[in-house]
């Protein structure tokens, strides 16, 4: 509530610049004679005294209970708030938690009451990741500007919105978001704005905000001119005109070497924070992966072939237009194919469900498939996972995509006397907390679905089993990221279970192993994949359906080569950034990993 | 000293008569307004990690919930116990005299003490609590800011809604006077930052315009020499017309960037009313005789005693007309302070006015 009915308006009192507020109706209570005891009055004043805080970060105590704040992150947040007036390029090396830093800055400003309208621009693949990160770690409710987010009501209807940069560029959307003065604008993967002639850049230039955070591990992809463009968005004119900048700081015509390093450092230190892994002194553990490839039993092979043929016939029966734009029917068929690869109970349930709605002929066909599923008995992967659990002494995190598979794995492991906890999006918050507690304390295994797993901190566990394998490498990375993150002190072991000759087997061999997915450091993947990630799953499925296993294999091989090139390119860019910023100290740390 | 979050929460639970059951370091709380909901809270981080209950800290959901409730209850009434006029007069420091109380006339008064949270935000935020204390005659009561005496609860008498409303209105004026200076300083500082930012932007765009003109001039000179076709430059391929277009574009961008900076450096000043206490108190108009120890001089004095025992208007020195620290009453009835005594080390101290 703003100014109460007894409060004068600014004009009335002549206090043209002082706004008087009474959000708790103190004046009304006073006038109505609603008095409380002196103890309440004292407690009321104490609440303000506590909130004013004396520690470096006002939001510190709250955040401490939800996230592990690293010294370099706290220093970066303080530097951005105290010295950069909230406009900065957060350019830490990959894996140092830039997203967390940005969210911490937001939290701090929000607690101070300086920020209420927030816009986050991200690549399309990361919108929901941001939403979950903010929800689970910061208890902040943001809406993704997408029809897929049920909370989304319109581009001008939300104060806290996450929007993909591709959507934001559309003229109707751009008009709406550019017409708002945002308190805070966060641009993730800001290297996408490197070129000042692109729509991305023009959009960023047209947006107005009090505070601006741009996040990228690689502020320049090719040359220093790109860094100039980014800084120009944050503080136009800081680096002078482009010609002046080039003549002052470029040591070669390609802009890949720096002249006047110290002068550049001085200017950049006003808008840029960059901490390297070396400067943090944090332990960065390794990842080791092992693929357990199993030969299918005859019954498993027959089931795989039969269901795949069923899916293919359904897919090919769809009109071409639907196939091309990945309609709901296509999505359902992809899911069916993935349920098949996940476990027999998962595919059985899916087939039964389809049977309920199917016509007589299709129902008959589905009935035969169900009979085949019944003949499988125990899945070969299940036998392998039991062996793995028996042979391992530490805690194990097993990921399954589907709830039926989760339940199947749980029941199978409990039969051999293993204490198992489960975690899924179907559980409520209390059940999830109890599960995590159980895993931490006495359960040896946590069987987890991806849904709802965001925000879990499981650094006490270092063994991950992919019981089934997502077709999207980002999802694999998110799974591993639950244990391999800042704060993990041991090397992480990843076991992938696949059946020989299946599509997942090829994805693993020709795609994931090619880009060395399981050896990547935290955060690398986004840099490598870019928007390509969204296309992987439908592309594989389409080629599998239209050209069979051989066609799919070729497609996956081609993708693998493409991603391999992307990986090499990303490595070159990272090295280039390291080289250019070598000797340019922009970290708020003192070099010993402390403030 | 500020209370800790734990002290705050426990006091809240007690005052609100909420149910709380401890289990180790975890506290299961049912708030009075919603008995069906159980909050599991803790003040220990280890416990929060282990049991999955909420670590209560500033900004955490449970803290926010109870702080909001406490903040709605920041209105109280209290009366200040009466001061004993005789004892209060005895406390006035005298060198060679003392007070004899003749009469004390009591006046019942009301006061309103309001606490505002004053916030100034530009790109940063500064906050402080500002108190405004006024009597029912609209006069500011400086003594009330430091008053630490005991207060008694009760019900207000003899003050109505209209009087309180006019006190509230008066408090806004006093508040404005109190924050005016600080507000001005911050405005000046922000103006300075803004003008630096505007200068940076203006010189940046001036440079861009110069560069565009230079390139176009160069292109034109090359064209005149015939070394280039169609008035185009070597490096930039910019014609004079293109340069003009670019300059117009720079003008627009410059105006936009300056506008953005102006928005960023806008000063917002807010005063949020956070608590109010209505007080009733008695002041005494005392008629007293000041008599020196020799008994050869006396003087009648009228003082108004405040509830904290201080005199409302300070007693002034007859010589320098400034407030007296310790009173000296000379044989001729002059009341002077220590500083206005002439010191004659061999025979003592004498009144500056009359040597008495």
Tab-separated table of C-alpha atoms in Angstrom, chain B residues 59-326:
chain	number	residue	atom	x	y	z
B	59	UNK	CA	15.441	-12.313	3.861
B	60	UNK	CA	14.408	-15.942	4.350
B	61	UNK	CA	10.694	-16.655	3.822
B	62	UNK	CA	9.903	-17.313	7.503
B	63	UNK	CA	11.723	-14.195	8.597
B	64	UNK	CA	9.876	-12.151	6.009
B	65	UNK	CA	6.571	-13.572	7.173
B	66	UNK	CA	6.987	-12.705	10.834
B	67	UNK	CA	8.769	-9.414	10.191
B	68	UNK	CA	5.793	-8.307	8.091
B	69	UNK	CA	3.459	-9.176	10.945
B	70	UNK	CA	5.616	-7.383	13.507
B	71	UNK	CA	5.754	-4.350	11.257
B	72	UNK	CA	2.007	-4.076	11.179
B	73	UNK	CA	2.010	-3.775	14.939
B	74	UNK	CA	4.358	-0.855	15.345
B	75	UNK	CA	1.814	1.436	17.020
B	76	UNK	CA	1.669	1.851	20.781
B	77	UNK	CA	0.480	4.108	23.519
B	78	UNK	CA	2.367	4.757	26.762
B	79	UNK	CA	2.455	7.218	29.590
B	80	UNK	CA	5.586	8.588	31.146
B	81	UNK	CA	5.545	8.486	34.947
B	82	UNK	CA	5.456	11.880	36.621
B	83	UNK	CA	8.691	13.429	37.743
B	84	UNK	CA	9.084	14.530	41.391
B	85	UNK	CA	9.584	18.327	41.096
B	86	UNK	CA	11.449	18.627	44.394
B	87	UNK	CA	13.898	15.897	43.510
B	88	UNK	CA	14.323	17.285	39.999
B	89	UNK	CA	15.201	20.748	41.330
B	90	UNK	CA	17.733	19.237	43.722
B	91	UNK	CA	19.540	17.733	40.774
B	92	UNK	CA	20.277	21.170	39.277
B	93	UNK	CA	23.937	21.765	39.987
B	94	UNK	CA	24.719	24.705	42.274
B	95	UNK	CA	28.017	25.999	43.688
B	96	UNK	CA	26.855	27.934	46.757
B	97	UNK	CA	23.082	27.692	46.822
B	98	UNK	CA	20.058	25.420	46.593
B	99	UNK	CA	16.456	25.457	45.471
B	100	UNK	CA	13.439	25.542	47.719
B	101	UNK	CA	10.277	24.521	45.896
B	102	UNK	CA	7.377	26.933	46.486
B	103	UNK	CA	4.758	25.493	44.140
B	104	UNK	CA	4.445	23.080	41.206
B	105	UNK	CA	1.670	23.451	38.666
B	106	UNK	CA	1.084	20.265	36.637
B	107	UNK	CA	0.106	20.293	32.942
B	108	UNK	CA	-0.988	17.112	31.213
B	109	UNK	CA	0.307	16.854	27.643
B	110	UNK	CA	0.542	14.440	24.753
B	111	UNK	CA	3.418	13.715	22.461
B	112	UNK	CA	3.773	11.723	19.306
B	113	UNK	CA	7.021	10.040	18.417
B	114	UNK	CA	7.179	8.728	14.882
B	115	UNK	CA	9.934	6.631	13.391
B	116	UNK	CA	10.554	6.901	9.680
B	117	UNK	CA	12.849	4.813	7.557
B	118	UNK	CA	14.434	7.367	5.315
B	119	UNK	CA	15.739	5.960	2.054
B	120	UNK	CA	17.572	7.720	-0.699
B	121	UNK	CA	18.281	5.702	-3.773
B	122	UNK	CA	20.122	6.593	-6.894
B	123	UNK	CA	22.234	3.798	-8.282
B	124	UNK	CA	22.987	2.946	-4.672
B	125	UNK	CA	20.868	3.079	-1.599
B	126	UNK	CA	21.368	4.880	1.684
B	127	UNK	CA	19.035	4.278	4.583
B	128	UNK	CA	18.645	5.528	8.091
B	129	UNK	CA	16.013	5.812	10.756
B	130	UNK	CA	14.727	9.318	11.454
B	131	UNK	CA	12.654	10.086	14.512
B	132	UNK	CA	10.223	12.944	14.843
B	133	UNK	CA	8.866	13.796	18.287
B	134	UNK	CA	6.286	16.522	18.760
B	135	UNK	CA	4.058	17.731	21.536
B	136	UNK	CA	0.343	18.316	21.077
B	137	UNK	CA	1.124	21.990	20.655
B	138	UNK	CA	3.111	21.067	17.544
B	139	UNK	CA	6.469	21.819	19.099
B	140	UNK	CA	9.361	19.469	18.501
B	141	UNK	CA	10.481	17.672	21.668
B	142	UNK	CA	14.226	17.061	21.417
B	143	UNK	CA	14.358	15.510	24.902
B	144	UNK	CA	12.118	12.682	23.746
B	145	UNK	CA	14.744	11.391	21.281
B	146	UNK	CA	17.076	10.432	24.075
B	147	UNK	CA	14.457	9.601	26.669
B	148	UNK	CA	15.292	6.236	28.226
B	149	UNK	CA	13.019	6.405	31.270
B	150	UNK	CA	10.362	3.857	31.980
B	151	UNK	CA	7.090	3.823	30.091
B	152	UNK	CA	3.736	2.464	31.162
B	153	UNK	CA	1.092	1.045	28.875
B	154	UNK	CA	-2.543	2.107	29.077
B	155	UNK	CA	-5.238	3.881	27.135
B	156	UNK	CA	-4.911	7.414	25.810
B	157	UNK	CA	-7.256	10.052	27.176
B	158	UNK	CA	-7.981	13.560	26.096
B	159	UNK	CA	-6.692	13.328	22.560
B	160	UNK	CA	-8.859	12.749	19.547
B	161	UNK	CA	-8.466	11.771	15.914
B	162	UNK	CA	-8.305	15.378	14.723
B	163	UNK	CA	-5.479	16.254	17.067
B	164	UNK	CA	-3.535	13.172	16.042
B	165	UNK	CA	-4.079	13.991	12.397
B	166	UNK	CA	-2.739	17.479	12.818
B	167	UNK	CA	0.250	16.078	14.714
B	168	UNK	CA	0.936	13.722	11.830
B	169	UNK	CA	0.822	16.594	9.396
B	170	UNK	CA	3.176	18.621	11.536
B	171	UNK	CA	5.541	15.663	11.736
B	172	UNK	CA	5.947	15.677	7.955
B	173	UNK	CA	7.190	19.247	8.077
B	174	UNK	CA	9.716	18.439	10.778
B	175	UNK	CA	10.808	15.328	8.914
B	176	UNK	CA	11.378	17.370	5.777
B	177	UNK	CA	13.474	19.891	7.682
B	178	UNK	CA	15.521	17.083	9.182
B	179	UNK	CA	16.399	15.343	5.930
B	180	UNK	CA	16.667	18.404	3.748
B	181	UNK	CA	20.386	18.891	4.174
B	182	UNK	CA	21.278	15.285	3.492
B	183	UNK	CA	18.988	15.156	0.527
B	184	UNK	CA	20.607	18.220	-0.926
B	185	UNK	CA	24.097	16.790	-0.473
B	186	UNK	CA	23.121	13.615	-2.265
B	187	UNK	CA	21.398	15.526	-5.012
B	188	UNK	CA	24.544	17.571	-5.550
B	189	UNK	CA	26.721	14.475	-5.564
B	190	UNK	CA	24.418	12.717	-8.016
B	191	UNK	CA	24.326	15.786	-10.231
B	192	UNK	CA	28.107	15.615	-10.314
B	193	UNK	CA	28.081	11.947	-11.357
B	194	UNK	CA	25.425	12.630	-13.941
B	195	UNK	CA	27.293	15.516	-15.429
B	196	UNK	CA	30.443	13.340	-15.625
B	197	UNK	CA	28.450	10.673	-17.440
B	198	UNK	CA	26.916	13.218	-19.794
B	199	UNK	CA	30.335	14.712	-20.516
B	200	UNK	CA	31.674	11.252	-21.310
B	201	UNK	CA	28.790	10.579	-23.697
B	202	UNK	CA	28.986	13.989	-25.330
B	203	UNK	CA	32.702	13.802	-25.940
B	204	UNK	CA	32.294	10.244	-27.246
B	205	UNK	CA	29.699	11.255	-29.800
B	206	UNK	CA	31.577	14.425	-30.687
B	207	UNK	CA	34.539	12.222	-31.471
B	208	UNK	CA	32.389	9.893	-33.558
B	209	UNK	CA	30.989	12.843	-35.499
B	210	UNK	CA	34.462	14.248	-36.090
B	211	UNK	CA	35.651	10.913	-37.345
B	212	UNK	CA	32.714	10.613	-39.704
B	213	UNK	CA	33.346	14.109	-41.073
B	214	UNK	CA	37.072	13.440	-41.444
B	215	UNK	CA	36.433	10.266	-43.346
B	216	UNK	CA	33.965	11.995	-45.627
B	217	UNK	CA	36.332	14.954	-46.161
B	218	UNK	CA	39.060	12.555	-47.033
B	219	UNK	CA	36.797	10.769	-49.459
B	220	UNK	CA	35.836	14.071	-51.055
B	221	UNK	CA	39.415	15.226	-51.420
B	222	UNK	CA	40.316	11.913	-53.005
B	223	UNK	CA	37.395	12.221	-55.369
B	224	UNK	CA	38.388	15.750	-56.343
B	225	UNK	CA	41.879	14.523	-57.106
B	226	UNK	CA	40.246	11.916	-59.240
B	227	UNK	CA	42.065	9.139	-57.453
B	228	UNK	CA	38.836	7.506	-56.396
B	229	UNK	CA	35.582	7.094	-58.122
B	230	UNK	CA	32.299	8.502	-56.851
B	231	UNK	CA	33.640	10.416	-53.845
B	232	UNK	CA	34.294	7.241	-51.884
B	233	UNK	CA	36.989	6.880	-49.248
B	234	UNK	CA	39.622	4.192	-49.323
B	235	UNK	CA	39.160	2.767	-45.902
B	236	UNK	CA	35.613	3.406	-44.965
B	237	UNK	CA	33.853	3.659	-48.252
B	238	UNK	CA	31.850	6.483	-46.756
B	239	UNK	CA	30.396	9.252	-48.872
B	240	UNK	CA	29.673	12.716	-47.553
B	241	UNK	CA	25.935	12.021	-47.624
B	242	UNK	CA	26.456	8.831	-45.693
B	243	UNK	CA	28.485	10.732	-43.124
B	244	UNK	CA	25.643	13.179	-42.683
B	245	UNK	CA	23.208	10.347	-42.168
B	246	UNK	CA	25.552	8.784	-39.677
B	247	UNK	CA	25.892	12.048	-37.806
B	248	UNK	CA	22.118	12.359	-37.564
B	249	UNK	CA	22.053	8.803	-36.218
B	250	UNK	CA	24.750	9.709	-33.667
B	251	UNK	CA	22.674	12.683	-32.558
B	252	UNK	CA	19.741	10.410	-31.869
B	253	UNK	CA	21.876	7.846	-30.057
B	254	UNK	CA	23.529	10.542	-28.007
B	255	UNK	CA	20.159	11.912	-26.885
B	256	UNK	CA	19.035	8.384	-26.040
B	257	UNK	CA	22.156	7.570	-24.046
B	258	UNK	CA	21.921	10.835	-22.137
B	259	UNK	CA	18.287	10.116	-21.387
B	260	UNK	CA	19.253	6.678	-20.076
B	261	UNK	CA	21.853	8.209	-17.790
B	262	UNK	CA	19.341	10.725	-16.495
B	263	UNK	CA	16.971	7.915	-15.618
B	264	UNK	CA	19.754	6.016	-13.886
B	265	UNK	CA	20.783	8.939	-11.745
B	266	UNK	CA	17.337	9.960	-10.682
B	267	UNK	CA	17.268	10.541	-6.952
B	268	UNK	CA	14.393	8.896	-5.166
B	269	UNK	CA	13.793	9.886	-1.588
B	270	UNK	CA	11.276	8.025	0.487
B	271	UNK	CA	10.270	8.125	4.080
B	272	UNK	CA	8.412	5.064	5.238
B	273	UNK	CA	6.482	5.400	8.455
B	274	UNK	CA	7.562	2.350	10.429
B	275	UNK	CA	6.416	2.975	13.982
B	276	UNK	CA	4.492	5.428	16.105
B	277	UNK	CA	4.076	5.893	19.802
B	278	UNK	CA	1.585	8.204	21.371
B	279	UNK	CA	2.697	9.355	24.793
B	280	UNK	CA	1.035	11.161	27.614
B	281	UNK	CA	3.161	12.967	30.152
B	282	UNK	CA	3.103	15.687	32.762
B	283	UNK	CA	5.250	18.769	32.827
B	284	UNK	CA	5.497	21.012	35.893
B	285	UNK	CA	5.713	24.753	36.048
B	286	UNK	CA	7.714	25.175	39.270
B	287	UNK	CA	8.072	28.332	41.322
B	288	UNK	CA	11.189	28.015	43.507
B	289	UNK	CA	13.443	30.153	45.665
B	290	UNK	CA	17.153	29.916	45.089
B	291	UNK	CA	18.929	30.695	48.315
B	292	UNK	CA	22.674	30.860	48.945
B	293	UNK	CA	24.272	28.948	51.797
B	294	UNK	CA	25.158	32.139	53.716
B	295	UNK	CA	21.499	33.028	53.754
B	296	UNK	CA	22.244	36.590	52.637
B	297	UNK	CA	20.771	36.306	49.144
B	298	UNK	CA	17.814	34.668	47.459
B	299	UNK	CA	16.118	34.795	44.087
B	300	UNK	CA	12.753	33.609	42.825
B	301	UNK	CA	12.911	31.390	39.773
B	302	UNK	CA	10.243	29.864	37.539
B	303	UNK	CA	11.190	26.778	35.545
B	304	UNK	CA	9.260	24.221	33.563
B	305	UNK	CA	10.288	20.664	34.333
B	306	UNK	CA	10.210	18.039	31.629
B	307	UNK	CA	9.306	14.377	32.246
B	308	UNK	CA	12.964	13.434	32.182
B	309	UNK	CA	13.657	15.870	35.049
B	310	UNK	CA	15.414	18.465	32.895
B	311	UNK	CA	14.286	22.076	32.753
B	312	UNK	CA	12.602	22.960	29.494
B	313	UNK	CA	14.279	26.353	29.064
B	314	UNK	CA	17.821	26.465	30.404
B	315	UNK	CA	18.604	28.840	33.281
B	316	UNK	CA	20.679	31.688	31.874
B	317	UNK	CA	23.682	33.398	33.404
B	318	UNK	CA	22.935	37.007	34.404
B	319	UNK	CA	26.354	38.040	33.130
B	320	UNK	CA	26.770	36.343	29.758
B	321	UNK	CA	23.159	35.278	29.094
B	322	UNK	CA	24.241	31.787	28.202
B	323	UNK	CA	22.964	28.574	29.829
B	324	UNK	CA	24.533	27.982	33.217
B	325	UNK	CA	26.364	24.768	34.029
B	326	UNK	CA	26.667	25.241	37.787
